[in-house]
Coordinates of C-alpha atoms and ligand atoms in Angstrom, one line a residue:
M1 CA -0.1 -0.2 0.0
N2 CA 1.6 3.6 -0.9
N3 CA -0.1 6.8 0.4
S4 CA -0.6 8.5 -3.0
P5 CA -4.5 9.0 -3.6
L6 CA -6.2 6.6 -6.2
M7 CA -8.4 9.6 -7.1
Q8 CA -8.2 13.3 -6.3
C9 CA -10.4 16.0 -7.1
S10 CA -9.2 19.5 -6.3
D11 CA -11.4 22.7 -6.2
V12 CA -14.0 21.0 -8.7
G13 CA -16.9 23.1 -9.7
K14 CA -19.7 22.1 -12.1
S15 CA -22.4 24.0 -13.5
F16 CA -25.1 23.6 -16.2
P17 CA -26.8 26.1 -18.6
K18 CA -30.3 27.1 -17.9
P19 CA -32.9 27.8 -20.4
D20 CA -32.9 31.5 -19.7
G21 CA -29.3 31.3 -20.5
T22 CA -27.9 31.8 -16.9
E23 CA -26.0 29.2 -15.1
L24 CA -26.8 26.6 -12.4
L25 CA -24.2 26.1 -10.2
V26 CA -24.5 22.4 -8.9
L27 CA -21.1 21.6 -7.4
Q28 CA -18.6 24.3 -5.9
G29 CA -15.2 23.8 -4.4
M30 CA -15.1 19.9 -4.3
N31 CA -11.9 18.7 -2.7
L32 CA -11.5 15.0 -2.1
E33 CA -9.0 12.3 -2.1
L34 CA -9.7 8.6 -2.1
F35 CA -7.1 6.0 -0.9
E36 CA -6.5 2.5 -1.2
G37 CA -8.8 0.2 1.2
Q38 CA -11.2 2.9 1.8
I39 CA -15.0 3.2 1.2
I40 CA -16.2 6.9 0.9
G41 CA -19.8 7.6 1.3
L42 CA -21.3 10.8 -0.3
L43 CA -24.5 11.5 1.7
G44 CA -26.9 14.3 1.1
R45 CA -30.5 15.4 0.0
S46 CA -31.6 15.0 -3.6
G47 CA -30.3 17.6 -5.8
S48 CA -26.9 18.0 -3.9
G49 CA -24.7 16.9 -6.6
K50 CA -23.8 13.6 -5.6
S51 CA -24.6 11.8 -9.3
T52 CA -23.1 14.8 -10.9
L53 CA -19.7 14.3 -8.8
L54 CA -20.0 10.6 -9.5
R55 CA -20.2 11.3 -13.5
L56 CA -17.1 13.8 -13.2
I57 CA -15.0 11.0 -11.6
A58 CA -16.2 8.4 -14.1
G59 CA -15.2 10.8 -16.9
L60 CA -18.7 10.9 -18.3
S61 CA -18.8 14.7 -17.8
E62 CA -16.3 17.5 -17.6
P63 CA -15.9 19.8 -14.5
S64 CA -16.6 23.6 -15.3
A65 CA -13.6 24.3 -12.8
G66 CA -10.9 22.7 -11.1
N67 CA -9.6 19.1 -11.9
L68 CA -9.8 15.4 -11.4
K69 CA -6.9 12.9 -11.3
F70 CA -7.1 9.2 -11.4
L71 CA -3.6 7.4 -10.2
G72 CA -2.0 11.0 -10.6
K73 CA -3.2 11.4 -14.2
P74 CA -5.9 14.0 -15.3
I75 CA -9.3 12.2 -15.9
A76 CA -10.3 12.9 -19.6
G77 CA -13.1 10.7 -20.4
P78 CA -13.8 7.1 -19.2
A79 CA -10.9 5.6 -17.6
S80 CA -10.7 1.4 -17.7
G81 CA -9.6 1.4 -14.1
I82 CA -13.0 2.9 -12.9
S83 CA -16.3 1.1 -13.2
M84 CA -19.9 2.0 -12.1
V85 CA -23.1 0.4 -10.8
F86 CA -26.4 2.4 -11.2
Q87 CA -29.5 2.3 -9.4
S88 CA -31.6 1.1 -12.3
F89 CA -29.2 -1.8 -13.2
A90 CA -28.8 -0.5 -16.6
L91 CA -28.9 -4.4 -18.3
F92 CA -29.6 -4.9 -21.9
P93 CA -33.1 -7.1 -21.8
W94 CA -32.1 -9.0 -25.0
L95 CA -28.9 -10.3 -23.7
T96 CA -28.1 -13.1 -21.2
V97 CA -26.4 -12.5 -17.8
F98 CA -23.3 -13.8 -19.2
E99 CA -23.6 -11.6 -22.4
N100 CA -24.2 -8.4 -20.2
V101 CA -21.2 -9.3 -18.0
A102 CA -19.1 -10.1 -21.0
L103 CA -20.1 -6.6 -22.6
G104 CA -18.1 -4.8 -19.7
L105 CA -14.9 -6.3 -21.5
E106 CA -15.9 -5.1 -25.0
A107 CA -13.7 -2.1 -25.0
Q108 CA -10.6 -4.2 -24.0
R109 CA -10.0 -6.6 -27.2
L110 CA -9.2 -9.4 -25.2
P111 CA -9.2 -12.9 -26.6
S112 CA -12.5 -14.6 -26.2
V113 CA -11.2 -17.3 -23.9
E114 CA -10.0 -14.7 -21.7
I115 CA -13.4 -12.9 -21.9
R116 CA -15.3 -16.2 -21.1
K117 CA -12.9 -17.0 -18.2
R118 CA -12.9 -13.4 -16.6
S119 CA -16.8 -12.9 -17.2
L120 CA -17.5 -16.7 -15.6
A121 CA -15.3 -15.7 -12.8
A122 CA -17.0 -12.4 -11.9
I123 CA -20.5 -14.3 -12.4
D124 CA -19.3 -16.9 -9.6
L125 CA -17.7 -14.2 -7.6
I126 CA -21.1 -12.0 -7.1
G127 CA -23.4 -15.4 -6.4
L128 CA -24.7 -15.7 -10.0
D129 CA -23.3 -19.4 -10.5
G130 CA -25.9 -21.3 -12.6
F131 CA -27.7 -18.2 -14.0
E132 CA -25.2 -17.5 -16.9
S133 CA -27.9 -17.9 -19.7
A134 CA -31.0 -16.4 -17.9
Y135 CA -32.3 -13.2 -19.2
P136 CA -32.9 -10.3 -17.2
R137 CA -36.6 -10.5 -17.1
E138 CA -36.1 -14.2 -15.6
L139 CA -34.2 -12.6 -12.6
S140 CA -35.4 -11.0 -9.4
G141 CA -34.3 -7.2 -8.6
G142 CA -31.6 -8.6 -6.4
M143 CA -30.3 -10.8 -8.9
R144 CA -30.2 -8.3 -11.8
Q145 CA -28.3 -5.9 -9.5
R146 CA -25.7 -8.6 -8.9
V147 CA -25.3 -8.9 -12.9
G148 CA -24.6 -5.0 -12.4
F149 CA -21.9 -5.6 -10.1
A150 CA -20.6 -8.5 -12.0
R151 CA -20.4 -6.3 -15.1
A152 CA -18.8 -3.5 -13.2
L153 CA -16.0 -6.0 -11.5
V154 CA -15.2 -8.1 -14.8
V155 CA -12.7 -5.2 -15.9
H156 CA -10.9 -5.4 -12.6
P157 CA -11.3 -1.8 -11.9
N158 CA -9.1 0.0 -9.3
I159 CA -12.1 2.2 -8.4
L160 CA -15.8 1.2 -8.0
L161 CA -18.1 3.9 -8.2
M162 CA -21.9 3.2 -6.7
D163 CA -24.7 5.7 -7.3
E164 CA -27.6 4.5 -4.9
P165 CA -27.0 0.8 -5.9
F166 CA -29.6 -0.7 -3.4
S167 CA -32.2 1.8 -3.1
A168 CA -34.3 0.4 -6.1
L169 CA -34.5 -3.0 -4.1
D170 CA -36.9 -4.2 -1.2
V171 CA -35.3 -3.9 2.2
L172 CA -34.3 -7.6 2.9
T173 CA -32.8 -7.9 -0.5
A174 CA -30.7 -4.8 -0.2
E175 CA -29.5 -5.9 3.2
T176 CA -28.2 -9.1 1.8
L177 CA -26.6 -7.4 -1.2
R178 CA -24.8 -5.0 1.2
T179 CA -23.7 -7.7 3.4
D180 CA -22.5 -10.0 0.5
F181 CA -20.8 -6.9 -0.8
L182 CA -19.0 -6.1 2.6
D183 CA -17.9 -9.7 2.9
L184 CA -16.3 -9.9 -0.5
W185 CA -14.6 -6.4 0.2
S186 CA -13.2 -7.4 3.7
E187 CA -11.8 -10.8 2.3
G188 CA -10.5 -8.8 -0.2
R189 CA -11.7 -11.2 -2.9
M190 CA -12.7 -8.3 -5.0
P191 CA -10.0 -6.6 -7.4
I192 CA -11.2 -3.1 -6.4
K193 CA -8.9 -0.9 -4.3
G194 CA -11.2 1.9 -3.3
V195 CA -15.0 2.4 -3.5
I196 CA -17.3 5.6 -3.6
L197 CA -20.7 5.1 -2.7
V198 CA -23.4 7.6 -3.1
T199 CA -26.5 7.2 -0.9
H200 CA -28.8 9.0 0.8
N201 CA -29.5 6.7 3.4
I202 CA -27.8 7.5 6.6
E203 CA -27.9 3.8 8.1
E204 CA -26.3 2.5 4.8
A205 CA -23.4 5.1 5.0
V206 CA -22.6 4.2 8.5
L207 CA -22.9 0.5 7.9
M208 CA -20.4 0.3 4.9
C209 CA -18.2 3.4 4.7
D210 CA -14.8 4.5 6.3
R211 CA -15.5 7.9 5.8
V212 CA -18.8 9.9 5.2
L213 CA -19.0 13.1 3.5
V214 CA -22.2 14.9 4.1
F215 CA -23.1 17.1 1.2
G216 CA -25.1 20.3 1.3
S217 CA -27.2 21.9 -1.5
N218 CA -27.4 25.1 -3.7
P219 CA -24.7 24.7 -4.7
G220 CA -23.8 21.1 -4.0
R221 CA -20.5 21.1 -1.4
I222 CA -19.3 19.1 1.3
L223 CA -20.4 20.6 4.7
S224 CA -18.5 17.7 7.0
E225 CA -16.8 14.7 7.1
I226 CA -17.4 11.9 9.6
K227 CA -14.9 8.9 10.1
V228 CA -16.4 5.8 10.9
T229 CA -14.1 3.5 12.8
L230 CA -16.2 0.8 14.0
P231 CA -15.0 -2.8 12.8
Q232 CA -16.8 -4.7 10.2
P233 CA -19.1 -6.4 10.3
R234 CA -21.0 -3.6 12.0
N235 CA -24.1 -3.9 14.1
R236 CA -27.0 -1.4 13.5
L237 CA -27.9 -2.0 17.0
D238 CA -24.7 -1.1 18.6
P239 CA -24.8 2.3 20.7
S240 CA -21.9 3.4 19.0
F241 CA -23.6 2.7 15.5
R242 CA -26.7 4.7 16.6
D243 CA -24.6 7.5 18.1
L244 CA -23.1 8.0 14.6
V245 CA -26.4 7.7 12.7
E246 CA -27.9 10.4 15.3
R247 CA -24.7 12.6 14.7
I248 CA -24.8 12.6 11.1
Y249 CA -28.6 13.1 10.9
V250 CA -27.9 16.5 13.0
E251 CA -25.1 17.4 10.6
M252 CA -27.5 17.0 7.6
T253 CA -30.1 19.4 9.3
A254 CA -27.6 21.7 10.7
K255 CA -28.3 25.4 10.3
P256 CA -26.8 26.2 7.1
A257 CA -24.0 28.7 6.8
V258 CA -24.8 31.5 4.2
V259 CA -22.6 30.4 1.1
A260 CA -21.0 33.4 -0.6
G261 CA -22.3 33.9 -4.0
A262 CA -25.2 31.4 -3.6
G263 CA -27.4 34.4 -3.4
R264 CA -30.0 32.7 -1.4
H265 CA -30.6 31.3 1.9
E266 CA -30.6 27.5 1.9
R267 CA -33.3 26.8 4.6
F268 CA -35.7 27.4 2.0
P269 CA -33.9 26.3 -1.2
G270 CA -35.5 27.9 -4.2
L271 CA -36.7 25.0 -6.2
G272 CA -36.5 25.4 -9.9
I273 CA -38.9 23.7 -12.4
G274 CA -36.4 21.3 -13.0
S275 CA -36.1 19.9 -9.3
V276 CA -36.7 16.4 -9.0
L277 CA -39.4 15.8 -6.4
P278 CA -39.6 13.1 -3.7
Q279 CA -42.3 10.3 -3.8
V280 CA -44.3 11.3 -0.5
S281 CA -48.0 11.1 -0.2
S282 CA -50.4 13.8 1.2
N283 CA -51.1 11.3 3.9
L284 CA -47.8 11.3 5.4
L285 CA -47.4 14.8 5.1
A286 CA -50.7 15.5 6.7
G287 CA -49.9 12.8 9.5
L288 CA -46.3 14.3 10.2
M289 CA -48.1 17.7 10.8
E290 CA -50.5 16.4 13.1
A291 CA -48.1 14.7 15.1
V292 CA -45.9 17.4 15.4
A293 CA -48.6 19.7 16.4
A294 CA -50.0 17.4 19.0
A295 CA -48.6 17.1 22.6
P296 CA -46.0 16.5 23.7
F297 CA -44.5 18.3 20.6
N298 CA -46.7 21.0 20.4
G299 CA -45.2 22.2 17.1
N300 CA -41.6 21.5 17.8
A301 CA -40.1 17.8 17.7
D302 CA -36.7 16.2 17.7
L303 CA -37.1 14.0 14.6
P304 CA -35.3 11.1 15.9
K305 CA -37.8 11.0 18.8
I306 CA -40.8 11.6 16.7
A307 CA -39.5 8.8 14.1
S308 CA -39.6 6.3 16.8
D309 CA -42.9 7.6 18.2
L310 CA -44.3 7.0 15.0
Q311 CA -42.5 3.7 14.5
M312 CA -40.6 4.9 11.5
E313 CA -37.2 5.1 10.6
I314 CA -35.3 8.4 10.3
D315 CA -34.4 7.6 6.6
D316 CA -38.1 7.1 5.8
L317 CA -39.3 10.3 7.7
F318 CA -36.6 12.5 6.5
P319 CA -38.0 12.8 3.0
V320 CA -41.3 13.6 4.4
A321 CA -39.9 16.6 7.0
E322 CA -38.0 17.9 3.8
T323 CA -41.0 18.1 1.8
L324 CA -42.9 19.8 4.5
Q325 CA -40.0 22.2 4.6
M326 CA -40.2 22.7 0.7
L327 CA -43.7 23.5 1.3
R328 CA -43.1 25.8 3.8
F329 CA -45.1 24.1 6.5
A330 CA -42.2 23.3 8.6
E331 CA -38.6 24.0 9.2
V332 CA -35.9 21.2 9.7
E333 CA -33.0 22.5 11.7
G334 CA -30.5 21.1 14.2
G335 CA -32.3 17.5 14.2
D336 CA -35.6 19.2 14.9
I337 CA -38.9 19.8 12.9
K338 CA -40.7 22.9 13.8
L339 CA -44.0 23.7 12.2
S340 CA -44.6 27.0 10.7
E341 CA -47.6 29.0 11.4
E342 CA -49.3 27.8 8.1
G343 CA -48.3 24.1 9.2
V344 CA -49.9 24.5 12.5
A345 CA -53.0 26.2 10.8
F346 CA -53.2 23.0 8.5
A347 CA -53.0 20.4 11.4
Q348 CA -55.8 22.3 13.1
A349 CA -58.3 22.9 10.3
V350 CA -60.8 20.5 9.0
V351 CA -60.7 18.7 5.6
D352 CA -61.6 21.6 3.2
D353 CA -59.7 24.1 4.8
R354 CA -56.7 21.8 4.8
K355 CA -57.2 21.3 0.9
R356 CA -57.1 25.0 0.2
I357 CA -54.2 25.8 2.6
F358 CA -52.4 23.0 0.7
A359 CA -53.3 24.1 -2.7
R360 CA -52.0 27.7 -2.0
H361 CA -48.6 26.3 -0.8
L362 CA -48.4 23.9 -3.6
L363 CA -49.0 26.3 -6.1
T364 CA -46.8 29.0 -4.6
Y365 CA -43.6 26.9 -3.6
V366 CA -43.6 24.1 -6.2
P367 CA -43.0 26.0 -9.6
L368 CA -43.9 22.6 -11.6
A369 CA -47.4 22.6 -9.9
A370 CA -47.9 26.3 -10.8
H371 CA -46.5 25.6 -14.5
V372 CA -49.1 22.7 -14.8
R373 CA -52.0 24.7 -13.4
R374 CA -51.0 27.9 -15.6
V375 CA -50.9 25.7 -18.9
L376 CA -54.4 24.2 -18.0
D377 CA -55.8 27.8 -17.2
E378 CA -54.5 29.4 -20.3
R379 CA -55.9 26.7 -22.7
A380 CA -59.8 27.0 -23.7
S381 CA -60.1 23.1 -23.4
H382 CA -58.4 23.2 -19.9
L383 CA -56.7 20.1 -21.0
A384 CA -52.9 18.9 -21.2
R385 CA -51.1 15.6 -21.9
K386 CA -48.9 14.3 -19.3
S387 CA -46.1 14.0 -22.3
R388 CA -45.7 17.4 -23.0
F389 CA -44.4 18.1 -19.4
I390 CA -42.3 15.0 -19.4
D391 CA -40.6 16.2 -22.4
E392 CA -40.1 19.8 -20.7
L393 CA -38.6 17.9 -17.5
E394 CA -36.2 15.6 -19.6
D395 CA -34.6 18.8 -20.2
F396 CA -33.3 18.7 -16.9
M397 CA -33.2 15.4 -15.6
S398 CA -33.3 11.6 -16.6
E399 CA -36.5 10.1 -17.9
E400 CA -36.9 8.3 -14.8
D401 CA -36.6 11.1 -12.6
A402 CA -39.1 13.1 -14.8
E403 CA -41.8 10.3 -14.4
Q404 CA -41.2 10.4 -10.4
T405 CA -41.5 14.1 -10.4
L406 CA -44.6 14.3 -12.3
R407 CA -46.1 11.5 -10.1
A408 CA -45.5 13.7 -7.0
V409 CA -46.9 16.9 -8.7
I410 CA -50.0 14.5 -9.7
R411 CA -50.6 13.1 -6.3
W412 CA -50.3 16.6 -4.5
G413 CA -52.3 18.4 -7.0
R414 CA -55.1 15.9 -7.0
Y415 CA -55.1 16.2 -3.0
A416 CA -55.4 20.1 -3.2
E417 CA -57.9 19.7 -5.9
A418 CA -55.5 22.1 -7.8
Y419 CA -56.1 20.1 -11.1
A420 CA -57.3 16.7 -12.1
Y421 CA -55.4 13.8 -13.8
D422 CA -56.9 10.9 -15.6
D423 CA -54.5 8.0 -15.7
A424 CA -56.3 6.1 -18.6
N425 CA -55.4 8.9 -21.0
A426 CA -52.5 10.2 -19.2
M427 CA -54.0 13.8 -19.3
F428 CA -54.5 16.7 -16.9
S429 CA -57.7 18.7 -16.8
L430 CA -59.4 21.5 -14.6
E431 CA -62.5 21.1 -12.8
N432 CA -62.8 24.6 -11.6
P433 CA -61.0 27.1 -14.0
T434 CA -60.0 30.4 -12.6
Ligands
LIG501 P1 -28.3 14.1 -6.5 O1 -27.5 12.9 -7.3 O2 -27.2 14.7 -5.3 O3 -29.6 14.0 -6.2 P2 -27.7 15.5 -9.0 O4 -26.4 15.2 -9.0 O5 -28.4 14.4 -9.8 O6 -28.1 15.2 -7.4 O7 -28.4 16.8 -9.5 C1 -27.9 18.1 -9.0 C2 -28.6 19.2 -9.6 O8 -28.2 19.3 -10.8 C3 -30.2 19.2 -9.7 O9 -30.6 20.4 -9.6 C4 -30.2 18.6 -11.1 O10 -31.6 19.1 -11.6 C5 -29.0 19.2 -11.9 N1 -28.5 18.6 -13.1 C6 -27.9 17.4 -13.0 N2 -27.7 17.2 -14.3 C7 -28.2 18.1 -15.1 C8 -28.0 18.5 -16.4 N3 -27.4 17.4 -17.3 N4 -28.5 19.3 -16.8 C9 -29.1 20.4 -16.0 N5 -29.2 20.3 -14.9 C10 -28.8 19.2 -14.3
LIG502 MG1 -28.3 11.2 -7.6

């Protein structure tokens, strides 16, 4: 082992052009070094630039400022020593497991005997022995992600990048895959020397990583670094494990310092129309407001405390709290959630008034909902196809994120009765035009 970094980011910044011609600053002043033997976790809320940083490291995109190095050399395009595992598995449905894995080696021009040997070894290592000729549709989600891992490992990369690799899996499957991965890593059975794991799950970060970097948003940057020195295998119930989860939790909800040049306060980050929205039902939003408004909290609750009262995991409650903050019904800070005046008013109101309050906040603070409503208002037919909004969103985000984001706006809009949506013909409409 030597102590020059496997990978190094120095003062890396990234911005994207916005439709109005100005720049959206997504990452600022990123400094990061990955050393041999480390698993680094990038933890942060949705939109804080984690995937963007991973794509820069993978050579799939270029920084707007600063530089990145792999084994001391500038990263310019995809390097064969860096592989990536995606949340969505990204397998080819018409290829078998073997062919999907072997595809990882295509760029390397190896003899076919060698391709076969290495592909079978990777398939075996990751627990897919016997499934070589199966097609992805014949496999469970967990098995498909194992194919994703095998394809990344078959090139014998130095660095493995993982972008929320477990978040599309059910709880038990995800845990099995994490444990299997950690076993292979601890036993040194994988060719990789260092790992960067993107996650928005605090427990996953503490379970798997040696260092956790907490990202802040607008612009994305590193707020703090937490070292996790607990020996592997780690036990989620261990008090020191719980302490770390709680500590990171507080870091993630810390009072934000105002960033020079960011031009706005992060407490209520200004959403753009292209922001990815979370999947949180209006029931959960109303339920959390009610619980925080009631005794013993009376409007202000410690989130870990209220999570355990509601028998929810912090990681499940967090998106709900974040959404309330986005809608200005609450502020999340220092590990607490505090209802705003309107949040209290909502909790105390009857159903019809709740819908009115919710509609006002939805159309004021979620630009995409306001956009949908405006389009419907302006058209004589008061109708608009879903595909039109999907097309607009895809200028800013992936197809998957666009679908998810539009689903959120459909659910909230239905609850608020701000507009209607017909699933059968994928059409928005207005029941009571202004
Ligand atoms: P995370 O992975 O932390 O959820 P991302 O890196 O995906 O965050 O996105 C950070 C921000 O950058 C978001 O506001 C997103 O909309 C924006 N963004 C990402 N990729 C692009 C792109 N190609 N064009 C414009 N904006 C983008
Ligand atoms: Mg991401």
